[in-house]
mmCIF file of C-alpha atoms and ligand atoms in Angstrom:
data_model
loop_
_atom_site.group_PDB
_atom_site.id
_atom_site.type_symbol
_atom_site.label_atom_id
_atom_site.label_comp_id
_atom_site.label_asym_id
_atom_site.label_seq_id
_atom_site.Cartn_x
_atom_site.Cartn_y
_atom_site.Cartn_z
ATOM 1 C CA UNK A 29 -10.080 33.299 17.251
ATOM 2 C CA UNK A 30 -9.633 29.491 17.816
ATOM 3 C CA UNK A 31 -10.924 27.789 20.604
ATOM 4 C CA UNK A 32 -7.948 26.119 21.971
ATOM 5 C CA UNK A 33 -8.646 23.750 23.888
ATOM 6 C CA UNK A 34 -11.628 22.580 21.890
ATOM 7 C CA UNK A 35 -8.830 21.876 19.193
ATOM 8 C CA UNK A 36 -6.975 20.036 20.953
ATOM 9 C CA UNK A 37 -9.224 17.846 22.687
ATOM 10 C CA UNK A 38 -9.712 16.967 19.064
ATOM 11 C CA UNK A 39 -6.316 16.073 17.909
ATOM 12 C CA UNK A 40 -6.217 13.832 21.411
ATOM 13 C CA UNK A 41 -9.411 12.633 21.108
ATOM 14 C CA UNK A 42 -7.985 10.749 17.351
ATOM 15 C CA UNK A 43 -5.107 9.860 18.714
ATOM 16 C CA UNK A 44 -6.016 8.323 21.598
ATOM 17 C CA UNK A 45 -9.041 6.642 19.523
ATOM 18 C CA UNK A 46 -6.934 6.046 16.692
ATOM 19 C CA UNK A 47 -9.796 8.019 14.377
ATOM 20 C CA UNK A 48 -9.186 10.018 11.005
ATOM 21 C CA UNK A 49 -10.209 13.553 10.974
ATOM 22 C CA UNK A 50 -11.171 16.165 9.107
ATOM 23 C CA UNK A 51 -7.951 18.773 9.069
ATOM 24 C CA UNK A 52 -8.513 21.968 11.513
ATOM 25 C CA UNK A 53 -7.711 23.775 8.390
ATOM 26 C CA UNK A 54 -10.522 22.816 7.081
ATOM 27 C CA UNK A 55 -12.335 25.557 9.262
ATOM 28 C CA UNK A 56 -9.749 27.894 10.190
ATOM 29 C CA UNK A 57 -5.968 28.173 9.049
ATOM 30 C CA UNK A 58 -4.303 28.443 12.091
ATOM 31 C CA UNK A 59 -1.773 30.835 13.307
ATOM 32 C CA UNK A 60 2.147 29.481 14.295
ATOM 33 C CA UNK A 61 1.183 30.407 17.797
ATOM 34 C CA UNK A 62 -2.306 28.725 17.870
ATOM 35 C CA UNK A 63 -0.873 25.310 16.724
ATOM 36 C CA UNK A 64 1.751 25.210 19.147
ATOM 37 C CA UNK A 65 -0.708 26.310 22.026
ATOM 38 C CA UNK A 66 -3.147 23.150 20.366
ATOM 39 C CA UNK A 67 -0.124 20.692 20.951
ATOM 40 C CA UNK A 68 0.490 22.073 23.780
ATOM 41 C CA UNK A 69 -2.190 21.591 25.151
ATOM 42 C CA UNK A 70 -3.421 18.412 23.834
ATOM 43 C CA UNK A 71 0.209 17.486 25.568
ATOM 44 C CA UNK A 72 -1.094 18.292 28.773
ATOM 45 C CA UNK A 73 -4.032 15.908 28.421
ATOM 46 C CA UNK A 74 -1.732 12.980 28.108
ATOM 47 C CA UNK A 75 0.151 14.414 31.253
ATOM 48 C CA UNK A 76 -2.877 14.086 32.739
ATOM 49 C CA UNK A 77 -3.847 10.192 32.379
ATOM 50 C CA UNK A 78 -0.705 9.762 33.539
ATOM 51 C CA UNK A 79 2.202 9.782 30.971
ATOM 52 C CA UNK A 80 5.078 11.476 31.154
ATOM 53 C CA UNK A 81 7.244 14.279 28.943
ATOM 54 C CA UNK A 82 10.762 12.232 27.834
ATOM 55 C CA UNK A 83 11.905 14.646 25.111
ATOM 56 C CA UNK A 84 10.958 16.009 22.074
ATOM 57 C CA UNK A 85 11.451 14.613 17.897
ATOM 58 C CA UNK A 86 12.051 17.124 15.508
ATOM 59 C CA UNK A 87 10.198 17.073 11.440
ATOM 60 C CA UNK A 88 11.085 18.148 8.429
ATOM 61 C CA UNK A 89 14.512 18.326 9.124
ATOM 62 C CA UNK A 90 15.866 16.750 5.397
ATOM 63 C CA UNK A 91 14.763 17.816 2.217
ATOM 64 C CA UNK A 92 13.446 14.472 1.465
ATOM 65 C CA UNK A 93 10.754 14.419 4.510
ATOM 66 C CA UNK A 94 10.243 18.514 3.197
ATOM 67 C CA UNK A 95 9.773 17.024 -0.242
ATOM 68 C CA UNK A 96 7.230 13.947 0.606
ATOM 69 C CA UNK A 97 4.795 16.123 2.191
ATOM 70 C CA UNK A 98 5.053 19.385 0.846
ATOM 71 C CA UNK A 99 6.051 21.396 3.591
ATOM 72 C CA UNK A 100 9.811 23.266 4.258
ATOM 73 C CA UNK A 101 9.330 24.847 7.531
ATOM 74 C CA UNK A 102 11.324 22.844 10.754
ATOM 75 C CA UNK A 103 8.647 21.812 13.058
ATOM 76 C CA UNK A 104 9.130 20.005 16.303
ATOM 77 C CA UNK A 105 6.751 18.003 18.814
ATOM 78 C CA UNK A 106 6.813 16.567 22.080
ATOM 79 C CA UNK A 107 7.913 13.155 22.865
ATOM 80 C CA UNK A 108 6.203 11.319 25.976
ATOM 81 C CA UNK A 109 6.849 7.941 27.203
ATOM 82 C CA UNK A 110 3.180 6.261 26.122
ATOM 83 C CA UNK A 111 4.973 7.101 22.363
ATOM 84 C CA UNK A 112 7.571 5.101 23.673
ATOM 85 C CA UNK A 113 8.267 0.667 21.549
ATOM 86 C CA UNK A 114 10.969 -0.971 22.998
ATOM 87 C CA UNK A 115 13.439 -2.466 20.319
ATOM 88 C CA UNK A 116 11.902 -5.710 18.961
ATOM 89 C CA UNK A 117 8.676 -4.670 19.562
ATOM 90 C CA UNK A 118 5.385 -6.022 17.906
ATOM 91 C CA UNK A 119 3.191 -2.833 17.311
ATOM 92 C CA UNK A 120 -0.344 -2.990 16.671
ATOM 93 C CA UNK A 121 -1.396 -1.736 13.522
ATOM 94 C CA UNK A 122 -5.085 -1.490 15.219
ATOM 95 C CA UNK A 123 -3.730 1.277 17.112
ATOM 96 C CA UNK A 124 -2.700 3.760 14.599
ATOM 97 C CA UNK A 125 -4.445 5.371 11.702
ATOM 98 C CA UNK A 126 -1.998 4.832 8.885
ATOM 99 C CA UNK A 127 0.952 4.477 10.753
ATOM 100 C CA UNK A 128 4.275 5.135 8.785
ATOM 101 C CA UNK A 129 8.266 4.631 10.170
ATOM 102 C CA UNK A 130 10.889 7.105 8.759
ATOM 103 C CA UNK A 131 14.790 6.166 9.721
ATOM 104 C CA UNK A 132 16.186 8.193 12.404
ATOM 105 C CA UNK A 133 19.382 8.895 14.838
ATOM 106 C CA UNK A 134 18.054 9.700 18.687
ATOM 107 C CA UNK A 135 20.326 11.889 20.852
ATOM 108 C CA UNK A 136 20.142 11.485 24.572
ATOM 109 C CA UNK A 137 21.055 14.454 27.305
ATOM 110 C CA UNK A 138 23.262 14.344 30.045
ATOM 111 C CA UNK A 139 22.634 18.254 30.612
ATOM 112 C CA UNK A 140 20.037 20.610 30.479
ATOM 113 C CA UNK A 141 20.910 22.137 27.119
ATOM 114 C CA UNK A 142 18.828 25.865 26.387
ATOM 115 C CA UNK A 143 19.492 28.954 24.458
ATOM 116 C CA UNK A 144 21.476 30.119 22.796
ATOM 117 C CA UNK A 145 24.110 27.061 22.678
ATOM 118 C CA UNK A 146 26.755 26.637 20.231
ATOM 119 C CA UNK A 147 26.660 22.851 18.405
ATOM 120 C CA UNK A 148 30.036 21.976 20.328
ATOM 121 C CA UNK A 149 27.831 23.125 23.399
ATOM 122 C CA UNK A 150 24.849 20.674 22.400
ATOM 123 C CA UNK A 151 27.356 17.999 21.343
ATOM 124 C CA UNK A 152 29.044 18.289 24.801
ATOM 125 C CA UNK A 153 25.381 17.810 26.571
ATOM 126 C CA UNK A 154 24.995 14.201 24.543
ATOM 127 C CA UNK A 155 25.307 11.613 26.792
ATOM 128 C CA UNK A 156 24.914 8.857 23.692
ATOM 129 C CA UNK A 157 23.865 8.178 20.201
ATOM 130 C CA UNK A 158 21.449 5.633 19.087
ATOM 131 C CA UNK A 159 19.769 4.780 16.142
ATOM 132 C CA UNK A 160 16.242 4.994 15.814
ATOM 133 C CA UNK A 161 12.943 5.022 14.038
ATOM 134 C CA UNK A 162 10.044 6.874 14.759
ATOM 135 C CA UNK A 163 6.205 6.208 13.613
ATOM 136 C CA UNK A 164 4.620 8.763 12.365
ATOM 137 C CA UNK A 165 0.684 8.435 12.331
ATOM 138 C CA UNK A 166 -1.005 12.068 10.759
ATOM 139 C CA UNK A 167 -4.617 12.182 12.517
ATOM 140 C CA UNK A 168 -5.447 13.447 9.618
ATOM 141 C CA UNK A 169 -7.672 11.912 6.384
ATOM 142 C CA UNK A 170 -4.983 11.082 4.177
ATOM 143 C CA UNK A 171 -2.104 11.620 5.451
ATOM 144 C CA UNK A 172 -3.236 15.710 4.599
ATOM 145 C CA UNK A 173 -2.386 18.768 6.288
ATOM 146 C CA UNK A 174 -0.915 21.975 6.359
ATOM 147 C CA UNK A 175 1.725 23.423 8.530
ATOM 148 C CA UNK A 176 -0.943 24.772 11.328
ATOM 149 C CA UNK A 177 -2.471 21.193 11.123
ATOM 150 C CA UNK A 178 0.988 18.839 11.868
ATOM 151 C CA UNK A 179 1.874 21.238 14.520
ATOM 152 C CA UNK A 180 -1.240 21.116 15.950
ATOM 153 C CA UNK A 181 -0.861 16.932 15.611
ATOM 154 C CA UNK A 182 1.819 17.270 18.029
ATOM 155 C CA UNK A 183 4.019 16.575 14.134
ATOM 156 C CA UNK A 184 2.372 13.078 13.573
ATOM 157 C CA UNK A 185 4.068 11.944 16.409
ATOM 158 C CA UNK A 186 2.937 8.342 17.214
ATOM 159 C CA UNK A 187 5.970 5.984 18.589
ATOM 160 C CA UNK A 188 9.518 6.135 18.471
ATOM 161 C CA UNK A 189 11.133 3.421 18.886
ATOM 162 C CA UNK A 190 15.895 3.877 20.383
ATOM 163 C CA UNK A 191 18.546 0.778 19.696
ATOM 164 C CA UNK A 192 21.407 0.371 21.691
ATOM 165 C CA UNK A 193 23.134 3.901 23.523
ATOM 166 C CA UNK A 194 26.656 4.798 21.378
ATOM 167 C CA UNK A 195 29.068 7.304 23.315
ATOM 168 C CA UNK A 196 29.002 10.447 21.312
ATOM 169 C CA UNK A 197 32.908 9.752 20.143
ATOM 170 C CA UNK A 198 31.889 8.493 16.894
ATOM 171 C CA UNK A 199 31.905 11.057 13.799
ATOM 172 C CA UNK A 200 27.783 11.338 13.341
ATOM 173 C CA UNK A 201 27.711 13.512 10.924
ATOM 174 C CA UNK A 202 27.445 11.583 7.313
ATOM 175 C CA UNK A 203 26.441 7.719 8.563
ATOM 176 C CA UNK A 204 25.510 5.530 6.164
ATOM 177 C CA UNK A 205 21.225 4.028 6.994
ATOM 178 C CA UNK A 206 19.303 1.789 5.674
ATOM 179 C CA UNK A 207 16.007 0.920 6.270
ATOM 180 C CA UNK A 208 15.065 -2.546 5.176
ATOM 181 C CA UNK A 209 10.939 -4.020 5.399
ATOM 182 C CA UNK A 210 11.286 -7.904 5.975
ATOM 183 C CA UNK A 211 14.908 -7.766 4.866
ATOM 184 C CA UNK A 212 14.667 -6.048 1.729
ATOM 185 C CA UNK A 213 16.054 -2.268 2.032
ATOM 186 C CA UNK A 214 13.080 0.395 1.705
ATOM 187 C CA UNK A 215 15.540 3.590 2.143
ATOM 188 C CA UNK A 216 18.440 3.989 1.814
ATOM 189 C CA UNK A 217 19.967 7.225 3.553
ATOM 190 C CA UNK A 218 22.995 9.070 5.366
ATOM 191 C CA UNK A 219 22.617 10.900 8.447
ATOM 192 C CA UNK A 220 24.235 14.143 6.576
ATOM 193 C CA UNK A 221 20.507 14.196 5.082
ATOM 194 C CA UNK A 222 19.290 15.437 8.071
ATOM 195 C CA UNK A 223 20.392 19.564 7.759
ATOM 196 C CA UNK A 224 24.190 18.962 6.548
ATOM 197 C CA UNK A 225 24.793 17.195 10.010
ATOM 198 C CA UNK A 226 21.950 15.571 12.464
ATOM 199 C CA UNK A 227 24.060 17.986 15.882
ATOM 200 C CA UNK A 228 22.089 20.500 13.803
ATOM 201 C CA UNK A 229 18.869 19.304 14.405
ATOM 202 C CA UNK A 230 19.769 18.966 18.252
ATOM 203 C CA UNK A 231 20.597 23.049 18.446
ATOM 204 C CA UNK A 232 17.678 23.790 16.496
ATOM 205 C CA UNK A 233 16.155 21.794 18.818
ATOM 206 C CA UNK A 234 17.341 23.540 22.241
ATOM 207 C CA UNK A 235 16.422 26.838 20.207
ATOM 208 C CA UNK A 236 12.868 25.963 19.645
ATOM 209 C CA UNK A 237 12.483 24.578 23.159
ATOM 210 C CA UNK A 238 13.868 27.077 24.787
ATOM 211 C CA UNK A 239 11.666 29.937 22.942
ATOM 212 C CA UNK A 240 8.104 27.708 23.961
ATOM 213 C CA UNK A 241 9.411 27.787 27.006
ATOM 214 C CA UNK A 242 10.294 23.931 28.273
ATOM 215 C CA UNK A 243 14.165 24.231 27.745
ATOM 216 C CA UNK A 244 15.563 20.638 26.789
ATOM 217 C CA UNK A 245 16.025 18.706 30.370
ATOM 218 C CA UNK A 246 19.060 15.832 31.253
ATOM 219 C CA UNK A 247 17.293 12.652 30.333
ATOM 220 C CA UNK A 248 15.433 14.056 27.345
ATOM 221 C CA UNK A 249 15.732 12.153 24.269
ATOM 222 C CA UNK A 250 15.794 14.126 20.981
ATOM 223 C CA UNK A 251 14.665 12.799 17.462
ATOM 224 C CA UNK A 252 16.652 14.316 15.052
ATOM 225 C CA UNK A 253 14.000 13.980 11.972
ATOM 226 C CA UNK A 254 13.297 11.119 9.111
ATOM 227 C CA UNK A 255 16.972 10.975 7.263
ATOM 228 C CA UNK A 256 14.428 9.876 4.282
ATOM 229 C CA UNK A 257 10.271 9.957 3.424
ATOM 230 C CA UNK A 258 8.701 7.582 5.645
ATOM 231 C CA UNK A 259 7.285 3.661 4.160
ATOM 232 C CA UNK A 260 3.312 3.238 4.876
ATOM 233 C CA UNK A 261 3.161 -0.049 6.903
ATOM 234 C CA UNK A 262 1.426 -2.466 6.775
ATOM 235 C CA UNK A 263 0.384 -6.513 8.651
ATOM 236 C CA UNK A 264 3.753 -8.479 9.141
ATOM 237 C CA UNK A 265 5.986 -5.941 8.445
ATOM 238 C CA UNK A 266 9.437 -6.145 9.942
ATOM 239 C CA UNK A 267 11.162 -3.226 10.272
ATOM 240 C CA UNK A 268 15.017 -2.730 10.608
ATOM 241 C CA UNK A 269 16.826 0.645 10.548
ATOM 242 C CA UNK A 270 20.665 -0.331 10.342
ATOM 243 C CA UNK A 271 22.930 2.342 11.047
ATOM 244 C CA UNK A 272 26.526 2.562 10.214
ATOM 245 C CA UNK A 273 28.637 2.187 13.466
ATOM 246 C CA UNK A 274 25.836 2.247 15.862
ATOM 247 C CA UNK A 275 23.969 -0.710 15.014
ATOM 248 C CA UNK A 276 19.792 -1.068 14.976
ATOM 249 C CA UNK A 277 16.769 -1.178 15.484
ATOM 250 C CA UNK A 278 14.103 -3.292 14.674
ATOM 251 C CA UNK A 279 9.920 -3.874 15.173
ATOM 252 C CA UNK A 280 7.249 -5.249 13.786
ATOM 253 C CA UNK A 281 3.788 -5.136 12.930
ATOM 254 C CA UNK A 282 1.180 -6.837 14.204
ATOM 255 C CA UNK A 283 -3.009 -6.913 13.776
HETATM 256 C C1 OOG B 302 5.597 15.336 9.767
HETATM 257 C C2 OOG B 302 6.519 14.891 10.904
HETATM 258 C C3 OOG B 302 7.817 15.054 9.949
HETATM 259 C C4 OOG B 302 10.784 14.571 9.944
HETATM 260 O O1 OOG B 302 11.386 13.294 10.953
HETATM 261 O O2 OOG B 302 10.638 15.139 9.554
HETATM 262 C C5 OOG B 302 9.375 14.069 10.615
HETATM 263 C C6 OOG B 302 4.931 14.165 9.029
HETATM 264 O O3 OOG B 302 5.545 13.966 8.197
HETATM 265 O O4 OOG B 302 4.036 13.685 9.245
HETATM 266 O O5 OOG B 302 8.384 13.714 11.916
HETATM 267 MG MG1 MG B 303 10.127 12.217 12.320
#
């Protein structure tokens, strides 16, 4: 049987110290339940150190991401305030193992959102939407993992940066997204790549969170998932994601 607390310590230490570790599956493949139990226990360690839960992230909500990583199950992870990066800030590459960035959208909730919920009800719970980026940093060697590994490792969640919040009046179903590195286009996509319509990611997040006994709360952020494949980060990169009608969000990478 998997030792949940010990595996949580291993992934949490790897994240904290920015150390690459061997895939947990090399010893024993984790069941779906066990991998989420490890994730939950690793987040409890962060909370015990003073971090605060601020929402969730969705993963593998686009074909581009599924194809890039070879996994086609949707997953989710837990966000804390310790992962938050201010728009325009410079991150330090030394704090990460081998970080990548992906263009996303973020939702801010004004109401609790349980399950079951319709897309219309989910929309009504949204206070605002923003252009965003997620920094993913699998703690596993070579950024390789199976489903149980990545879930246990909090869905590679490492950082998130959110641009200006906009009212939800904008139709977000098919907005152009452009991720630039130092002014050059690196990934071009559309919000429609996220489950055909990003609200579906919020609905799925409401379901998965409720099923885990942690329903979405007013004030929480939901990261909808990468609309394109992720790109590796290097020192000197200035990365910006511009989303049609919503504006842009950016950060830089230092040593
Ligand atoms: C897993 C996380 C996937 C997304 O937006 O699809 C994810 C990974 O690719 O390492 O965050
Ligand atoms: Mg992501």
